[in-house]
Short mmCIF file of C-alpha atoms in Angstrom, two decimals:
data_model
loop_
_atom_site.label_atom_id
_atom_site.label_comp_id
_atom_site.label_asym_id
_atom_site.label_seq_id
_atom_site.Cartn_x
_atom_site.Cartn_y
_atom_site.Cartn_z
CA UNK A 262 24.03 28.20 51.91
CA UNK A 263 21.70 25.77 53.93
CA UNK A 264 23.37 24.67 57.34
CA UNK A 265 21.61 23.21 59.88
CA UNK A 266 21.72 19.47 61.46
CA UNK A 267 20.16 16.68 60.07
CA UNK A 268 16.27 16.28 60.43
CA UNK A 269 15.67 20.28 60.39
CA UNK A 270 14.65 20.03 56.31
CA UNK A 271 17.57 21.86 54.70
CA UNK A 272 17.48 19.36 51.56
CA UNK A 273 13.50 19.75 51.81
CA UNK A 274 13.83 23.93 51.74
CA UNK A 275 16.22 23.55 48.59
CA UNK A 276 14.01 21.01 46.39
CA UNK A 277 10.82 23.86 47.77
CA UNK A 278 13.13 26.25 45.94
CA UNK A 279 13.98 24.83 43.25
CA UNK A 280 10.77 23.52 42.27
CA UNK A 281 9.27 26.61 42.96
CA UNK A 282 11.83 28.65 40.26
CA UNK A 283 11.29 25.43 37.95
CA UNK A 284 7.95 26.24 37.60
CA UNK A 285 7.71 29.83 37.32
CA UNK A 286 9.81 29.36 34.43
CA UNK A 287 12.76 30.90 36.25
CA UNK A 288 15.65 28.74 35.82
CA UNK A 289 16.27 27.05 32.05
CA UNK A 290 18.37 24.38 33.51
CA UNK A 291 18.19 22.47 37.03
CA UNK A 292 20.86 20.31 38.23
CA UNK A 293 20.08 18.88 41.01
CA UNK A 294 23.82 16.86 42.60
CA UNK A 295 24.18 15.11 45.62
CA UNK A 296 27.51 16.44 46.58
CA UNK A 297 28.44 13.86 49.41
CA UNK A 298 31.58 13.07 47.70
CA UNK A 299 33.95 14.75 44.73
CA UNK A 300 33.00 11.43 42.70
CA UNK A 301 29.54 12.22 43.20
CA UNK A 302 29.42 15.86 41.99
CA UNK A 303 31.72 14.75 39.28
CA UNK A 304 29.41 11.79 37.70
CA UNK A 305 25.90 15.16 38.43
CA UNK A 306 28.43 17.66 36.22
CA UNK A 307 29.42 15.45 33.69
CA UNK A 308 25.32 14.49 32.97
CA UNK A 309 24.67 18.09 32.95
CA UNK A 310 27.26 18.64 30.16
CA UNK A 311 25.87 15.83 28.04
CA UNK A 312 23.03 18.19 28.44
CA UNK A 313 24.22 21.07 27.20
CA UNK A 314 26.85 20.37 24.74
CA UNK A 315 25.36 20.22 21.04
CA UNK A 316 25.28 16.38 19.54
CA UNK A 317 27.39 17.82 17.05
CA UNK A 318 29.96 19.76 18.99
CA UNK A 319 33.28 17.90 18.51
CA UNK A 320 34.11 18.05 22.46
CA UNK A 321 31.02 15.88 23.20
CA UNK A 322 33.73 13.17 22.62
CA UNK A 323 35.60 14.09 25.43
CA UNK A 324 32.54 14.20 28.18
CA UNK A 325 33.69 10.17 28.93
CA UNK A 326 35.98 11.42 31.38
CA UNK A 327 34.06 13.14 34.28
CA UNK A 328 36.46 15.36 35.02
CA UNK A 329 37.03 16.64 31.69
CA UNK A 330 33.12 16.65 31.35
CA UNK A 331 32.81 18.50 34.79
CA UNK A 332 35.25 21.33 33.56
CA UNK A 333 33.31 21.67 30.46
CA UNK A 334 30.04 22.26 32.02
CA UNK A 335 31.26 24.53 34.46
CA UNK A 336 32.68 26.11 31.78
CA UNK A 337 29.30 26.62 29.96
CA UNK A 338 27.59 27.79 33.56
CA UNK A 339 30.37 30.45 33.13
CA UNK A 340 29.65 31.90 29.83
CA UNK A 341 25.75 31.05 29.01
CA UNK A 342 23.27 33.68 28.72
CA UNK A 343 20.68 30.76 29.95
CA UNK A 344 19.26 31.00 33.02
CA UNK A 345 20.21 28.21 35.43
CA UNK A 346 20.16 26.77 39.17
CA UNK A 347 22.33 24.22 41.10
CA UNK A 348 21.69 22.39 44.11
CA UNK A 349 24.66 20.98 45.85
CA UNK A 350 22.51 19.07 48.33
CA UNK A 351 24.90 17.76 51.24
CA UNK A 352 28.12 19.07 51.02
CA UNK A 353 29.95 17.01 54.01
CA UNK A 354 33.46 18.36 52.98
CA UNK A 355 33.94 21.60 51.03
CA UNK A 356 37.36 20.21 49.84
CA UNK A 357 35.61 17.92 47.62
CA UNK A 358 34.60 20.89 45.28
CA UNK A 359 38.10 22.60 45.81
CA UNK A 360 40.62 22.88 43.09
CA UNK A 361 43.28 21.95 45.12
CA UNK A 362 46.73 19.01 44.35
CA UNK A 363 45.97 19.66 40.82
CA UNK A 364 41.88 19.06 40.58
CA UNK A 365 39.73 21.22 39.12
CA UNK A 366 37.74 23.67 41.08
CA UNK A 367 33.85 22.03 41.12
CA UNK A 368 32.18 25.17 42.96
CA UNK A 369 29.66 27.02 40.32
CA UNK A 370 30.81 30.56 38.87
CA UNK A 371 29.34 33.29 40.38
CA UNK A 372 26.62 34.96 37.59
CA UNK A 373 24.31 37.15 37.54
CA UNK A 374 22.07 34.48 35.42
CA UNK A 375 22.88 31.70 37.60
CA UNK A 376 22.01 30.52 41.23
CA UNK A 377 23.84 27.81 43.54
CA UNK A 378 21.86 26.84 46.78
CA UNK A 379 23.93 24.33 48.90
CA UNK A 380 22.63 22.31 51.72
CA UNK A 381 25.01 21.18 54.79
CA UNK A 382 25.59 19.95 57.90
CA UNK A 383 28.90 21.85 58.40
CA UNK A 384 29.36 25.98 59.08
CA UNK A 385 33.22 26.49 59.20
CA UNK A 386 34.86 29.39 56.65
CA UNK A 387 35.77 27.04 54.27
CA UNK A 388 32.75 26.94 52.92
CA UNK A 389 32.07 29.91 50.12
CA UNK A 390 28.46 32.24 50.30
CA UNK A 391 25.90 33.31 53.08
CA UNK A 392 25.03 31.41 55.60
CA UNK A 393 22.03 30.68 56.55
CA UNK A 394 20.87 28.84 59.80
CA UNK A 395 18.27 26.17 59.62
CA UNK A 396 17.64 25.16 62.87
CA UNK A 397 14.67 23.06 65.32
CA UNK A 398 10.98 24.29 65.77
CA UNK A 399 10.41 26.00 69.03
CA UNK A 400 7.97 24.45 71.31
CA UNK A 401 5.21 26.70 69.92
CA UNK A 402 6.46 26.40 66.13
CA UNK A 403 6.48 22.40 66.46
CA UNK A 404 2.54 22.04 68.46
CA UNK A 405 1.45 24.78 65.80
CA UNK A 406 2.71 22.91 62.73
CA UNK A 407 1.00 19.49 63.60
CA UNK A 408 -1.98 21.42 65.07
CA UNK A 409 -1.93 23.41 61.68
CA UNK A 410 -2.00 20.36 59.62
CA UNK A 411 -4.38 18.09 61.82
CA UNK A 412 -7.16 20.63 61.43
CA UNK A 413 -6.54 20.79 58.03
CA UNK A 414 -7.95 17.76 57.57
CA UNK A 415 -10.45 18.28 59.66
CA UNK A 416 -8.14 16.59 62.94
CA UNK A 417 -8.62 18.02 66.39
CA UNK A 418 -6.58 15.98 68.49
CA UNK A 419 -6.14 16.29 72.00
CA UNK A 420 -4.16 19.04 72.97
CA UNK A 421 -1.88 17.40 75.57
CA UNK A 422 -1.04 14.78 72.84
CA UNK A 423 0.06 16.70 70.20
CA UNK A 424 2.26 19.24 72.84
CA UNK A 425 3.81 15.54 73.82
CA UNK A 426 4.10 13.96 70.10
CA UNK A 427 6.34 17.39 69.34
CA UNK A 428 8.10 16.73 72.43
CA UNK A 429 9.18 12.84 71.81
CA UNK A 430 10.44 13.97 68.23
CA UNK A 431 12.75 17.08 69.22
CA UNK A 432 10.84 19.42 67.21
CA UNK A 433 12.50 18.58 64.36
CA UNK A 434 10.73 19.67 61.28
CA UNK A 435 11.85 16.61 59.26
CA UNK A 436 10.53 13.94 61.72
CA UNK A 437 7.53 16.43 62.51
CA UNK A 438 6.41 16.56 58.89
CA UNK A 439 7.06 12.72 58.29
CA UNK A 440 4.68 12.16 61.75
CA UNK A 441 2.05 14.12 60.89
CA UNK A 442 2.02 12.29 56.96
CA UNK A 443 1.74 8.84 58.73
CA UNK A 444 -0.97 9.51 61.29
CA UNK A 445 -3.48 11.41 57.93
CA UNK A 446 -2.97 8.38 56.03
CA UNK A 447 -3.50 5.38 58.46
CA UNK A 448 -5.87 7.84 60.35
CA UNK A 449 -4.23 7.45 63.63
CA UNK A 450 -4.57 9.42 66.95
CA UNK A 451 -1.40 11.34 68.59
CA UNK A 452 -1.87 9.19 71.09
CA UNK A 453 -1.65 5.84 69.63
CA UNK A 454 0.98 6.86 67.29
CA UNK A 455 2.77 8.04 70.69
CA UNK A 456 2.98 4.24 71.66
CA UNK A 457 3.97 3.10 68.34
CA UNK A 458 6.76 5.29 68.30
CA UNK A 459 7.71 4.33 72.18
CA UNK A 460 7.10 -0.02 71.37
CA UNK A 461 9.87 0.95 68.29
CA UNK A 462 12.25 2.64 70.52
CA UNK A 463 12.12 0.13 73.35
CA UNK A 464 11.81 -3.08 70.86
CA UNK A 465 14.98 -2.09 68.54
CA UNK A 466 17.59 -2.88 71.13
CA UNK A 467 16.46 -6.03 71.90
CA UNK A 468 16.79 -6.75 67.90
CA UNK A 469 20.79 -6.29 68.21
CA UNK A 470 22.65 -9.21 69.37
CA UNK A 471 25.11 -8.25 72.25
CA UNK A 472 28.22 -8.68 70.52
CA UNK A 473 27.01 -5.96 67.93
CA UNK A 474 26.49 -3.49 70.64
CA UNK A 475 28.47 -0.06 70.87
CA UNK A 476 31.11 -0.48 73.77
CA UNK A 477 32.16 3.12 75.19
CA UNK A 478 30.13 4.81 72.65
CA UNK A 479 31.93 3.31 69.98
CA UNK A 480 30.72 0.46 67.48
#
């Protein structure tokens, strides 16, 4: 269990993961679902059974309804002997997956030939697993990473700009990694990127008419 804020790379850990046991040949089956809402994991489960299920198994009739198709799949996870892995990337409300007023319960079975890695936002008891805390770059983790991959390419920007690049985006890892990507590939300085980013955050208000803007902190 993934849980961090948005922008620290908890969806970007998972899919490192994933592809990682993918191609070790660890995993036989991958299903990657982007649980933001019960429909959502429903529609991911129900593909995954179509998957599974034998073309000539008479309950491949039934996988129309995603429900049904959900259980079913589930239902497989439970009893295979195949290896598999599933990503629940985003969970914003753990009672999506709960079998609760009747639904089924959408949470994977716990085997010893299966693995479930779930990425969130939230870090209540409600949600099922350990927890593990993804959180912002220190100071010296965020000038090291973008020093790190600079030089790499054979960068060596000025030290003072980099220290203030990590500075203007939080240390988040996400925006960090996204930064760095940007200034290799249009072969920018820290610097000049610096006033990019700075000419964006001073020119996007002035692109919202007045009537559109938040009042009180609300829309």
């Amino acid at each position: 269990m993934l849980s961090g804020t948005g922008g620290v790379g908890k969806t970007q850990l998972a899919a490192h993961h994933a592809r990682t046991a993918w191609q070790a040949g660890a995993v036989d089956l991958l299903v990657w679902v982007t649980a933001t809402s019960r429909n959502a994991v429903l529609s991911a489960y129900a593909e995954a059974a179509v998957t599974v299920t034998d073309p000539d198994d008479p309950q491949r009739a039934g996988l129309d309804d995603p429900e049904r198709a959900a259980v079913r799949f589930l239902a497989w996870a439970q009893s295979t002997d195949r290896r598999w892995l599933i990503v629940l990337d985003d969970v914003s409300d753990p009672a999506h997956l709960n079998g609760t007023d009747g639904r089924s319960d959408l949470w994977p079975p716990a085997r010893p030939n299966g693995r479930t890695v779930v990425t969130t936002r939230r870090r209540d008891a409600a949600l099922p697993g350990h927890l593990i805390d993804v959180g912002l770059f220190t100071k010296g983790e965020a000038v090291g990473y973008l020093r790190a991959k600079l030089a790499a390419q054979g960068r060596h920007d000025d030290p003072g700009q980099v220290q203030e690049l990590a500075r203007d985006l939080g240390h988040l890892p996400l925006a960090l990694a996204q930064a760095v990507t940007y200034l290799l590939d249009l072969h920018l300085d820290c610097a000049t990127y610096r006033k990019r980013l700075a000419d964006r955050a001073r020119t996007l208000p002035d692109l919202v008419p007045p009537t559109y803007r938040p009042r009180n902190g609300r829309p």
